[in-house]
Every structure is written in structure tokens, then in C-alpha cells.
mmCIF file of C-alpha atoms in Angstrom:
data_model
loop_
_atom_site.group_PDB
_atom_site.id
_atom_site.type_symbol
_atom_site.label_atom_id
_atom_site.label_comp_id
_atom_site.label_asym_id
_atom_site.label_seq_id
_atom_site.Cartn_x
_atom_site.Cartn_y
_atom_site.Cartn_z
ATOM 1 C CA ALA A 998 -22.105 -11.114 25.040
ATOM 2 C CA ASP A 999 -21.192 -7.506 25.957
ATOM 3 C CA PRO A 1000 -18.306 -6.291 23.786
ATOM 4 C CA PRO A 1001 -16.088 -5.462 24.839
ATOM 5 C CA ASN A 1002 -14.610 -2.171 26.412
ATOM 6 C CA LYS A 1003 -12.043 0.524 24.337
ATOM 7 C CA THR A 1004 -9.256 -0.697 26.725
ATOM 8 C CA THR A 1005 -9.792 -4.365 26.228
ATOM 9 C CA ARG A 1006 -9.886 -3.934 22.632
ATOM 10 C CA LEU A 1007 -6.714 -2.526 22.031
ATOM 11 C CA GLU A 1008 -5.471 -4.711 23.439
ATOM 12 C CA LEU A 1009 -6.511 -7.367 21.117
ATOM 13 C CA VAL A 1010 -6.433 -6.265 18.717
ATOM 14 C CA ARG A 1011 -2.649 -4.338 19.401
ATOM 15 C CA LYS A 1012 -1.872 -8.388 20.483
ATOM 16 C CA ALA A 1013 -3.283 -9.721 17.178
ATOM 17 C CA LEU A 1014 -0.893 -7.347 15.636
ATOM 18 C CA GLU A 1015 1.899 -8.422 17.256
ATOM 19 C CA PRO A 1016 3.193 -10.842 14.649
ATOM 20 C CA PHE A 1017 3.241 -8.320 11.675
ATOM 21 C CA THR A 1018 4.786 -5.478 13.909
ATOM 22 C CA SER A 1019 7.100 -5.051 17.047
ATOM 23 C CA PHE A 1020 5.817 -3.658 19.742
ATOM 24 C CA LEU A 1021 7.831 -0.282 19.904
ATOM 25 C CA VAL A 1022 7.188 0.548 16.616
ATOM 26 C CA LEU A 1023 3.174 0.628 17.255
ATOM 27 C CA ASP A 1024 3.482 1.748 21.220
ATOM 28 C CA ASP A 1025 5.607 4.944 19.374
ATOM 29 C CA PRO A 1026 2.647 7.794 19.859
ATOM 30 C CA THR A 1027 4.147 9.175 16.347
ATOM 31 C CA SER A 1028 4.249 6.639 14.683
ATOM 32 C CA PRO A 1029 1.585 5.888 12.035
ATOM 33 C CA GLN A 1030 1.609 1.873 12.851
ATOM 34 C CA HIS A 1031 -0.178 3.481 15.657
ATOM 35 C CA ARG A 1032 -1.920 5.024 14.514
ATOM 36 C CA ALA A 1033 -3.457 2.996 12.531
ATOM 37 C CA MET A 1034 -4.167 0.524 15.497
ATOM 38 C CA ILE A 1035 -5.265 3.327 17.530
ATOM 39 C CA TRP A 1036 -7.963 4.018 14.888
ATOM 40 C CA ILE A 1037 -9.026 0.533 14.239
ATOM 41 C CA SER A 1038 -9.091 0.158 17.899
ATOM 42 C CA TYR A 1039 -11.123 3.224 19.117
ATOM 43 C CA GLU A 1040 -12.323 4.373 16.181
ATOM 44 C CA ASP A 1041 -13.122 2.614 13.011
ATOM 45 C CA LYS A 1042 -17.195 1.958 12.713
ATOM 46 C CA ARG A 1043 -16.748 -1.121 11.078
ATOM 47 C CA MET A 1044 -14.724 -2.758 14.705
ATOM 48 C CA VAL A 1045 -13.612 -5.591 12.764
ATOM 49 C CA PRO A 1046 -13.365 -8.417 15.757
ATOM 50 C CA ALA A 1047 -9.570 -9.107 16.752
ATOM 51 C CA ASP A 1048 -9.377 -12.790 15.838
ATOM 52 C CA ASP A 1049 -11.050 -11.826 12.315
ATOM 53 C CA VAL A 1050 -6.549 -11.328 11.507
ATOM 54 C CA PHE A 1051 -6.766 -11.654 7.768
ATOM 55 C CA HIS A 1052 -9.716 -9.214 8.021
ATOM 56 C CA LEU A 1053 -7.912 -6.794 10.404
ATOM 57 C CA VAL A 1054 -5.023 -7.259 9.350
ATOM 58 C CA GLN A 1055 -5.639 -6.049 5.617
ATOM 59 C CA ARG A 1056 -7.525 -3.172 6.975
ATOM 60 C CA TYR A 1057 -4.118 -2.123 9.382
ATOM 61 C CA ALA A 1058 -2.173 -2.272 6.374
ATOM 62 C CA ILE A 1059 -4.390 -0.318 4.568
ATOM 63 C CA ALA A 1060 -4.518 2.652 7.227
ATOM 64 C CA THR A 1061 -0.987 2.795 7.611
ATOM 65 C CA LEU A 1062 -0.293 2.879 4.989
ATOM 66 C CA PHE A 1063 -2.901 6.440 4.898
ATOM 67 C CA PHE A 1064 -1.092 7.824 7.768
ATOM 68 C CA SER A 1065 2.226 6.692 6.365
ATOM 69 C CA THR A 1066 1.835 9.093 3.001
ATOM 70 C CA GLY A 1067 0.290 11.939 5.131
ATOM 71 C CA GLY A 1068 -3.219 11.094 4.078
ATOM 72 C CA GLU A 1069 -4.731 13.048 6.785
ATOM 73 C CA ASP A 1070 -3.639 15.891 5.561
ATOM 74 C CA ALA A 1071 -1.514 16.101 2.172
ATOM 75 C CA TRP A 1072 -3.923 13.155 -0.171
ATOM 76 C CA HIS A 1073 -5.941 15.098 -3.302
ATOM 77 C CA ASN A 1074 -7.892 12.648 -3.031
ATOM 78 C CA LYS A 1075 -8.851 10.526 -0.102
ATOM 79 C CA THR A 1076 -10.960 7.524 -2.036
ATOM 80 C CA ASN A 1077 -13.128 6.343 0.868
ATOM 81 C CA PHE A 1078 -10.076 5.196 2.903
ATOM 82 C CA LEU A 1079 -11.498 5.262 6.705
ATOM 83 C CA SER A 1080 -14.607 4.979 5.762
ATOM 84 C CA SER A 1081 -17.202 2.429 7.444
ATOM 85 C CA ASP A 1082 -17.420 0.581 4.922
ATOM 86 C CA HIS A 1083 -14.876 -2.744 3.894
ATOM 87 C CA GLU A 1084 -11.677 -1.827 2.452
ATOM 88 C CA CYS A 1085 -12.996 -3.420 -1.354
ATOM 89 C CA LEU A 1086 -14.444 -0.519 -1.470
ATOM 90 C CA TRP A 1087 -11.785 2.159 -0.603
ATOM 91 C CA ASN A 1088 -12.170 3.876 -3.946
ATOM 92 C CA GLU A 1089 -13.645 5.727 -6.698
ATOM 93 C CA GLU A 1090 -13.617 6.459 -10.565
ATOM 94 C CA VAL A 1091 -11.775 9.208 -11.224
ATOM 95 C CA PRO A 1092 -10.726 11.118 -14.688
ATOM 96 C CA GLU A 1093 -8.862 9.835 -17.383
ATOM 97 C CA HIS A 1094 -5.343 10.337 -15.840
ATOM 98 C CA ARG A 1095 -2.224 9.028 -17.685
ATOM 99 C CA LEU A 1096 1.907 9.339 -17.647
ATOM 100 C CA GLU A 1097 3.933 8.624 -20.434
ATOM 101 C CA GLY A 1098 7.676 8.316 -21.025
ATOM 102 C CA ILE A 1099 10.375 8.314 -23.302
ATOM 103 C CA GLY A 1100 10.297 5.952 -25.398
ATOM 104 C CA TRP A 1101 7.956 3.832 -23.808
ATOM 105 C CA SER A 1102 5.634 1.764 -26.494
ATOM 106 C CA SER A 1103 2.696 2.424 -24.403
ATOM 107 C CA PRO A 1104 1.057 5.189 -22.074
ATOM 108 C CA VAL A 1105 -0.136 4.150 -18.282
ATOM 109 C CA ILE A 1106 -3.507 4.472 -17.860
ATOM 110 C CA LEU A 1107 -5.819 4.708 -15.018
ATOM 111 C CA THR A 1108 -9.141 5.691 -14.347
ATOM 112 C CA LYS A 1109 -10.124 4.985 -10.487
ATOM 113 C CA LYS A 1110 -7.990 5.729 -7.302
ATOM 114 C CA GLY A 1111 -8.474 3.597 -4.546
ATOM 115 C CA MET A 1112 -7.655 -0.107 -3.458
ATOM 116 C CA TYR A 1113 -9.897 -2.215 -5.246
ATOM 117 C CA CYS A 1114 -10.505 -6.063 -4.620
ATOM 118 C CA SER A 1115 -10.084 -9.971 -6.431
ATOM 119 C CA GLU A 1116 -13.754 -11.269 -7.397
ATOM 120 C CA ASP A 1117 -13.910 -12.806 -4.190
ATOM 121 C CA ASN A 1118 -14.548 -9.052 -3.233
ATOM 122 C CA VAL A 1119 -12.424 -9.609 -0.236
ATOM 123 C CA THR A 1120 -8.893 -9.910 -0.534
ATOM 124 C CA VAL A 1121 -7.132 -6.456 -2.182
ATOM 125 C CA ASP A 1122 -5.675 -7.177 -5.930
ATOM 126 C CA SER A 1123 -4.812 -3.302 -6.826
ATOM 127 C CA MET A 1124 -3.753 -0.046 -6.078
ATOM 128 C CA PHE A 1125 -4.209 3.025 -7.543
ATOM 129 C CA LEU A 1126 -3.309 6.251 -5.990
ATOM 130 C CA ALA A 1127 -1.464 7.947 -9.022
ATOM 131 C CA LEU A 1128 -1.265 11.792 -9.238
ATOM 132 C CA ASN A 1129 -2.724 11.860 -5.471
ATOM 133 C CA ASN A 1130 -0.208 14.115 -3.615
ATOM 134 C CA LEU A 1131 1.337 11.140 -1.100
ATOM 135 C CA THR A 1132 4.350 12.166 0.448
ATOM 136 C CA GLY A 1133 6.745 10.738 3.308
ATOM 137 C CA GLY A 1134 8.215 7.253 3.236
ATOM 138 C CA LEU A 1135 6.525 3.332 1.957
ATOM 139 C CA PRO A 1136 5.615 1.476 5.384
ATOM 140 C CA ASN A 1137 6.853 -2.073 5.748
ATOM 141 C CA GLU A 1138 2.964 -2.825 6.321
ATOM 142 C CA ILE A 1139 2.819 -2.259 3.169
ATOM 143 C CA SER A 1140 4.100 -5.794 2.077
ATOM 144 C CA LEU A 1141 1.290 -7.393 4.287
ATOM 145 C CA LEU A 1142 -1.161 -6.965 0.674
ATOM 146 C CA THR A 1143 -0.369 -10.647 -0.251
ATOM 147 C CA GLY A 1144 -2.541 -9.996 -2.076
ATOM 148 C CA LEU A 1145 -1.831 -7.009 -4.377
ATOM 149 C CA SER A 1146 -0.764 -7.390 -8.684
ATOM 150 C CA ARG A 1147 -0.581 -3.963 -8.811
ATOM 151 C CA ILE A 1148 0.713 -1.237 -7.372
ATOM 152 C CA GLU A 1149 0.538 2.154 -9.373
ATOM 153 C CA MET A 1150 1.644 5.990 -6.923
ATOM 154 C CA TRP A 1151 3.652 7.170 -9.561
ATOM 155 C CA ARG A 1152 3.487 11.408 -9.633
ATOM 156 C CA ASN A 1153 4.110 11.669 -5.775
ATOM 157 C CA LYS A 1154 5.932 12.730 -4.050
ATOM 158 C CA LEU A 1155 7.193 9.446 -1.963
ATOM 159 C CA THR A 1156 10.565 9.656 -0.051
ATOM 160 C CA GLY A 1157 12.317 7.224 1.484
ATOM 161 C CA SER A 1158 14.687 3.620 0.290
ATOM 162 C CA ILE A 1159 11.237 0.856 -0.814
ATOM 163 C CA PRO A 1160 10.841 -1.724 1.979
ATOM 164 C CA SER A 1161 12.520 -4.532 1.496
ATOM 165 C CA SER A 1162 10.045 -6.688 3.251
ATOM 166 C CA ILE A 1163 8.333 -6.016 -0.253
ATOM 167 C CA GLY A 1164 10.029 -8.977 -1.868
ATOM 168 C CA ASN A 1165 8.019 -10.540 0.083
ATOM 169 C CA MET A 1166 4.662 -10.202 -1.767
ATOM 170 C CA THR A 1167 4.662 -12.402 -4.421
ATOM 171 C CA LYS A 1168 1.175 -11.644 -6.637
ATOM 172 C CA LEU A 1169 2.758 -8.249 -8.166
ATOM 173 C CA ASP A 1170 2.525 -8.531 -11.794
ATOM 174 C CA THR A 1171 2.864 -4.233 -11.975
ATOM 175 C CA ILE A 1172 4.434 -1.859 -9.942
ATOM 176 C CA ASN A 1173 5.218 1.114 -10.456
ATOM 177 C CA LEU A 1174 6.420 4.208 -8.655
ATOM 178 C CA SER A 1175 8.167 6.087 -11.197
ATOM 179 C CA PHE A 1176 7.820 10.329 -10.942
ATOM 180 C CA ASN A 1177 8.800 10.196 -7.369
ATOM 181 C CA GLU A 1178 11.900 11.344 -4.754
ATOM 182 C CA ILE A 1179 12.917 7.552 -3.671
ATOM 183 C CA ASN A 1180 16.164 7.489 -2.342
ATOM 184 C CA GLY A 1181 18.843 4.801 -1.818
ATOM 185 C CA THR A 1182 20.399 2.105 -3.846
ATOM 186 C CA PHE A 1183 17.928 -0.289 -5.783
ATOM 187 C CA PRO A 1184 16.395 -2.897 -4.422
ATOM 188 C CA THR A 1185 17.971 -6.628 -4.555
ATOM 189 C CA SER A 1186 14.154 -7.298 -3.110
ATOM 190 C CA LEU A 1187 12.591 -6.611 -6.344
ATOM 191 C CA CYS A 1188 14.657 -9.943 -7.501
ATOM 192 C CA ASP A 1189 12.299 -12.047 -5.353
ATOM 193 C CA LEU A 1190 8.966 -10.800 -7.183
ATOM 194 C CA VAL A 1191 9.274 -13.580 -9.706
ATOM 195 C CA LYS A 1192 6.014 -12.888 -10.845
ATOM 196 C CA ALA A 1193 6.597 -9.221 -12.009
ATOM 197 C CA LYS A 1194 5.554 -8.543 -16.229
ATOM 198 C CA ASN A 1195 6.227 -4.540 -14.948
ATOM 199 C CA ILE A 1196 8.967 -3.725 -12.484
ATOM 200 C CA MET A 1197 8.819 1.004 -12.976
ATOM 201 C CA LEU A 1198 10.549 3.444 -11.127
ATOM 202 C CA ALA A 1199 11.735 5.997 -13.226
ATOM 203 C CA ASN A 1200 12.798 9.717 -12.191
ATOM 204 C CA ASN A 1201 13.540 9.139 -8.707
ATOM 205 C CA LYS A 1202 16.687 9.657 -6.916
ATOM 206 C CA LEU A 1203 18.190 5.892 -6.460
ATOM 207 C CA SER A 1204 21.460 5.232 -7.110
ATOM 208 C CA GLY A 1205 23.983 2.204 -7.264
ATOM 209 C CA THR A 1206 23.590 -0.852 -9.966
ATOM 210 C CA ILE A 1207 20.862 -2.857 -10.165
ATOM 211 C CA PRO A 1208 21.741 -6.606 -9.589
ATOM 212 C CA SER A 1209 22.280 -9.634 -12.082
ATOM 213 C CA ILE A 1210 19.998 -11.799 -10.349
ATOM 214 C CA ILE A 1211 17.465 -9.272 -12.030
ATOM 215 C CA GLU A 1212 17.158 -12.615 -14.220
ATOM 216 C CA ASN A 1213 14.980 -14.007 -12.014
ATOM 217 C CA VAL A 1214 12.311 -12.503 -12.794
ATOM 218 C CA SER A 1215 11.660 -14.088 -15.251
ATOM 219 C CA GLU A 1216 8.245 -12.632 -17.123
ATOM 220 C CA LEU A 1217 9.583 -9.326 -16.456
ATOM 221 C CA ARG A 1218 7.832 -7.683 -20.090
ATOM 222 C CA ARG A 1219 8.586 -3.711 -18.293
ATOM 223 C CA PHE A 1220 11.907 -2.793 -16.468
ATOM 224 C CA ILE A 1221 12.071 1.002 -16.505
ATOM 225 C CA LEU A 1222 14.769 2.729 -14.009
#
């Protein structure tokens, strides 16, 4: 069969994404979600079939994050993002960088940037984007990466609030957004991360009180605000 033309492909991709992002947002030409949809439909050389929903949505969510946080013009290192490679290969090794804080038992040390996958080489399970000059806010679509167990995005210039949808990422073990400019109140949805061992939000502009239901996160080992 002949491949669908561009208009038809956009319609198919848009329909596949609608359960995850409203048409109102997808059709807003100024939104990062719209930009990601257009990229997947027209520009992505991988041309993921619209009926391969898992792969399409995972790629869309990462592309939305890229466009939402200044990937085109602000990121220091694009780490292969938006290449024709599978998103499991949107990464690279980098010189060691570390994060230390007063009273911390040990520093966080990273030697890589980008997206990394689990042993199935299909599902993204780690996001390493620390020290990469990310700007803007985190999109709700980050929660579509349901396989993520680790988010390392410290020492950037992220603003806005933490999406409440992040509470749906039930496999998260570590989320480190320290040293950004994130504001708003402490998101109660973080208390839904029942498997989280490390929640690190130090040196941001969060306000309000920590809800008592944080005790529900029974495996929490490191909680730093």
C-alpha cells in the first residue's frame, strides 16, 4: 500500500494523541505539544506508524519535553534528541558532573545525558538532563513516560510548577529537580509516588506546607526541599 500523504498522516497522529493531550492544546500553533505533533507527522525520519501507540506516545512525550524546555535554542547538549534513532538512543556519555549539598550523605554523580531504556530496549526508564540549561516549564506529557524510574534534571533554569500528573508515574524511584526556579506549592501528587526512594527539590521557589500524606511514600529514603 502507498504511504499516507502528509495531511492524512497528521490526522492519524492527531487522533492517536487525542486521548493524551486535548485537541485544544494540540491545535494551538504556539504550544510545544503542537510542535511535537508536527515534528512526528512531517519531520521525524523514523515515521512511527500512528497505530503503534506506545512508541508514538513515548516519542511524542519526549519531543514535547524538548520543545517545552528550550531544546531547540537553549540546551547546551541535545544528546541526539529528535534524531531518526529510536528514543532509547537519544543519549551520550559526558564528563562526570556531580551535585552536592549541605548535610547530604553522598553526592549525586552522573556521567551521561539523555534518555535511557530498560533491558527491553523499548521503554524509556531514565532521564538524565542535569546541567543542560533547560528553560521553561515541565509539560503534563512528561507523565506519559510511565516507565520512568529516574528523573535527573537538577541545575537548570526550569520555571513554573511541577505538573500534578507526575503522581501517575508510579514506577518513579528518584526525582531530582534541585537547583531550578520551580514555583508554586508542594505538589500533593508527589505523595502518590509510592515507590519513590528519593525526592529532591532543594533550592527552588516552592511554597506552602508539606502534606502529611507524604508518609504514604513508605520507601522514601532521601527527601530534600
